[in-house]
Coordinates of C-alpha atoms in Angstrom, one line a residue:
M277 CA 78.3 26.6 -29.8
P278 CA 81.6 26.8 -27.9
Y279 CA 84.6 27.6 -30.3
N280 CA 86.2 23.7 -31.3
R281 CA 89.8 24.4 -31.1
P282 CA 91.5 21.8 -33.0
T283 CA 94.4 19.6 -31.5
W284 CA 97.8 19.4 -33.4
D285 CA 97.2 16.1 -34.7
D286 CA 93.8 17.2 -36.1
Y287 CA 94.7 20.2 -37.5
F288 CA 97.5 18.9 -39.8
M289 CA 95.6 15.4 -40.6
S290 CA 92.7 17.8 -41.5
I291 CA 95.0 19.0 -43.9
A292 CA 96.9 15.8 -45.1
K293 CA 92.9 14.3 -46.3
I294 CA 92.1 18.1 -48.3
V295 CA 96.1 17.5 -49.8
A296 CA 94.9 13.9 -51.0
T297 CA 92.2 15.5 -53.1
R298 CA 95.1 16.7 -55.5
S299 CA 96.4 12.9 -55.9
T300 CA 96.2 12.0 -59.9
C301 CA 96.3 8.2 -59.1
D302 CA 93.1 6.8 -58.1
R303 CA 94.3 4.0 -56.9
L304 CA 94.3 5.4 -53.5
R305 CA 94.3 9.1 -53.2
A306 CA 96.7 10.1 -50.5
G307 CA 98.2 13.2 -48.6
A308 CA 100.7 13.7 -46.1
V309 CA 102.0 16.8 -44.2
L310 CA 105.4 17.5 -43.2
V311 CA 105.6 19.0 -40.1
K312 CA 108.0 20.6 -37.8
N313 CA 107.6 22.5 -34.5
N314 CA 103.9 23.1 -35.3
R315 CA 105.4 24.0 -38.7
I316 CA 104.3 22.6 -42.1
I317 CA 107.4 22.3 -43.7
S318 CA 106.0 20.7 -47.3
T319 CA 102.9 18.3 -48.7
G320 CA 103.1 15.6 -50.9
Y321 CA 100.0 13.5 -52.1
N322 CA 100.4 10.6 -54.9
G323 CA 100.7 11.5 -58.5
A324 CA 103.2 11.4 -61.3
P325 CA 106.0 13.5 -61.4
P326 CA 106.0 17.4 -62.8
G327 CA 105.1 17.2 -66.6
M328 CA 104.3 12.7 -67.3
P329 CA 101.4 11.7 -67.8
H330 CA 99.0 11.2 -64.5
C331 CA 97.4 7.8 -63.8
D332 CA 94.0 9.3 -64.3
G333 CA 95.0 10.3 -67.6
E334 CA 94.8 8.6 -71.0
E335 CA 97.4 7.2 -70.5
G336 CA 96.2 5.3 -67.6
H337 CA 98.5 3.6 -64.3
K338 CA 101.9 1.7 -65.2
M339 CA 101.7 -1.5 -63.6
E340 CA 104.6 -3.5 -62.0
E341 CA 104.1 -7.1 -59.9
G342 CA 100.5 -5.5 -58.7
H343 CA 101.7 -1.6 -58.4
C344 CA 101.4 1.7 -60.2
I345 CA 104.6 2.6 -60.7
R346 CA 103.9 6.1 -62.3
T347 CA 103.1 7.3 -59.2
V348 CA 105.5 9.2 -56.5
H349 CA 103.8 8.6 -53.3
G350 CA 102.9 11.0 -51.1
E351 CA 105.3 10.5 -48.8
E352 CA 108.0 10.3 -50.9
N353 CA 106.7 13.6 -52.3
C354 CA 106.8 15.3 -49.5
I355 CA 110.1 14.5 -48.5
L356 CA 111.4 15.4 -52.2
Q357 CA 109.4 18.8 -52.3
A358 CA 111.4 19.3 -49.1
A359 CA 114.7 19.0 -51.0
A360 CA 113.5 20.5 -54.2
L361 CA 113.1 23.9 -51.8
G362 CA 116.2 23.6 -50.7
S363 CA 117.4 25.3 -47.0
I364 CA 114.3 22.9 -45.2
S365 CA 115.7 20.3 -42.7
T366 CA 113.5 17.5 -42.1
V367 CA 115.0 16.5 -39.4
G368 CA 113.0 16.2 -35.8
S369 CA 110.1 16.8 -38.1
T370 CA 106.3 14.6 -38.1
L371 CA 104.8 13.0 -40.6
Y372 CA 100.9 13.2 -40.8
T373 CA 99.6 11.0 -44.0
T374 CA 96.5 9.4 -44.7
Y375 CA 98.2 6.5 -45.2
A376 CA 101.2 4.6 -43.5
P377 CA 103.8 4.5 -45.6
C378 CA 105.2 1.5 -47.3
Y379 CA 108.3 0.1 -47.2
H380 CA 109.8 1.6 -49.7
C381 CA 108.8 5.5 -48.5
F382 CA 109.5 4.6 -44.8
K383 CA 113.4 3.6 -44.6
K384 CA 112.8 7.2 -47.3
L385 CA 111.4 9.5 -44.2
V386 CA 114.7 7.5 -41.7
V387 CA 117.4 8.8 -43.6
G388 CA 115.0 12.5 -43.5
G389 CA 115.6 12.6 -40.1
V390 CA 111.5 12.2 -39.3
K391 CA 110.9 10.7 -36.0
R392 CA 107.5 10.7 -35.6
I393 CA 104.5 8.9 -38.2
V394 CA 100.7 9.8 -37.4
A395 CA 98.5 8.0 -39.9
G396 CA 95.2 7.8 -40.6
K397 CA 94.7 4.3 -41.4
V398 CA 96.8 2.0 -41.9
Y399 CA 96.9 0.5 -46.4
R400 CA 98.1 -3.8 -46.7
D401 CA 99.9 -4.5 -49.4
R402 CA 102.8 -6.8 -49.8
F403 CA 105.3 -5.1 -47.9
I404 CA 103.0 -4.1 -44.7
G405 CA 101.4 -8.0 -44.6
A406 CA 98.7 -8.8 -42.8
Q407 CA 99.4 -7.6 -39.2
G408 CA 99.2 -4.0 -40.6
D409 CA 100.1 -1.4 -37.6
E410 CA 101.1 -3.5 -35.4
I411 CA 104.0 -4.4 -38.6
V412 CA 104.5 -0.4 -39.3
A413 CA 104.9 0.2 -35.7
Q414 CA 107.4 -2.3 -35.1
W415 CA 109.6 -1.0 -37.7
C416 CA 109.0 2.7 -36.2
D417 CA 110.6 1.1 -32.6
E418 CA 113.9 -0.1 -34.4
V419 CA 114.5 3.3 -35.5
R420 CA 113.3 5.1 -32.4
I421 CA 110.3 6.6 -34.8
E422 CA 107.3 7.5 -32.7
F423 CA 104.2 6.0 -34.8
T424 CA 100.8 7.1 -33.8
L425 CA 97.5 5.3 -35.4
Y426 CA 95.3 8.5 -35.6
E427 CA 91.9 8.4 -34.2
P428 CA 89.5 12.1 -34.6
S429 CA 87.3 12.3 -31.8
Q430 CA 83.5 12.4 -33.4
E431 CA 83.2 15.9 -32.0
W432 CA 85.7 17.0 -34.6
L433 CA 84.4 14.9 -37.2
E434 CA 81.0 16.8 -37.0
H435 CA 82.6 20.4 -36.4
T436 CA 84.3 19.8 -39.5
A437 CA 81.7 18.9 -41.0
R438 CA 80.0 22.3 -40.0
I439 CA 83.3 24.3 -41.4
F440 CA 82.7 22.7 -44.7
A441 CA 79.6 23.2 -45.6
A442 CA 79.4 27.1 -44.0
P443 CA 79.6 29.8 -46.0
I444 CA 82.6 32.0 -45.2
E445 CA 82.0 33.9 -42.1
E446 CA 81.9 37.2 -42.6
K447 CA 83.9 39.9 -40.7
A448 CA 82.9 40.8 -37.0
A449 CA 81.1 44.2 -36.3
A450 CA 83.1 45.8 -34.4

């Protein structure tokens, strides 16, 4: 079987999906990867700030107006992680995210200089409205950010299933 090298979008979106598995908010397990020049500069997932109680723990969700405010969103965590690490510019970067950003996160991405957003799915909430990806695309158009709704090929999905089902390969014989 021929080797199936992923596209950059396949590669980074696959990583965002893995990052989402670290989420501590069981209302929506979301992940994001911030990339610049095809290199990961930060990752983030939905979860409480370090040292604070997690949503999926004993204290549960901290709800206000139908939203869990205990959680820092994955996109927000990407921007904050880059800032916390220091010396990492997010200007001109691409965000790969399992769900399109809410309006609050979107504003932070604009300020951070993100130039492209690749989303696996549009999560409809009160900030996005009924049109979903049309609204996110409109926000992006207004500030000249490229928006892509990610669609993996069936071939890539089958390949990743095989990757995770197979054991780690042994070193090839010399």
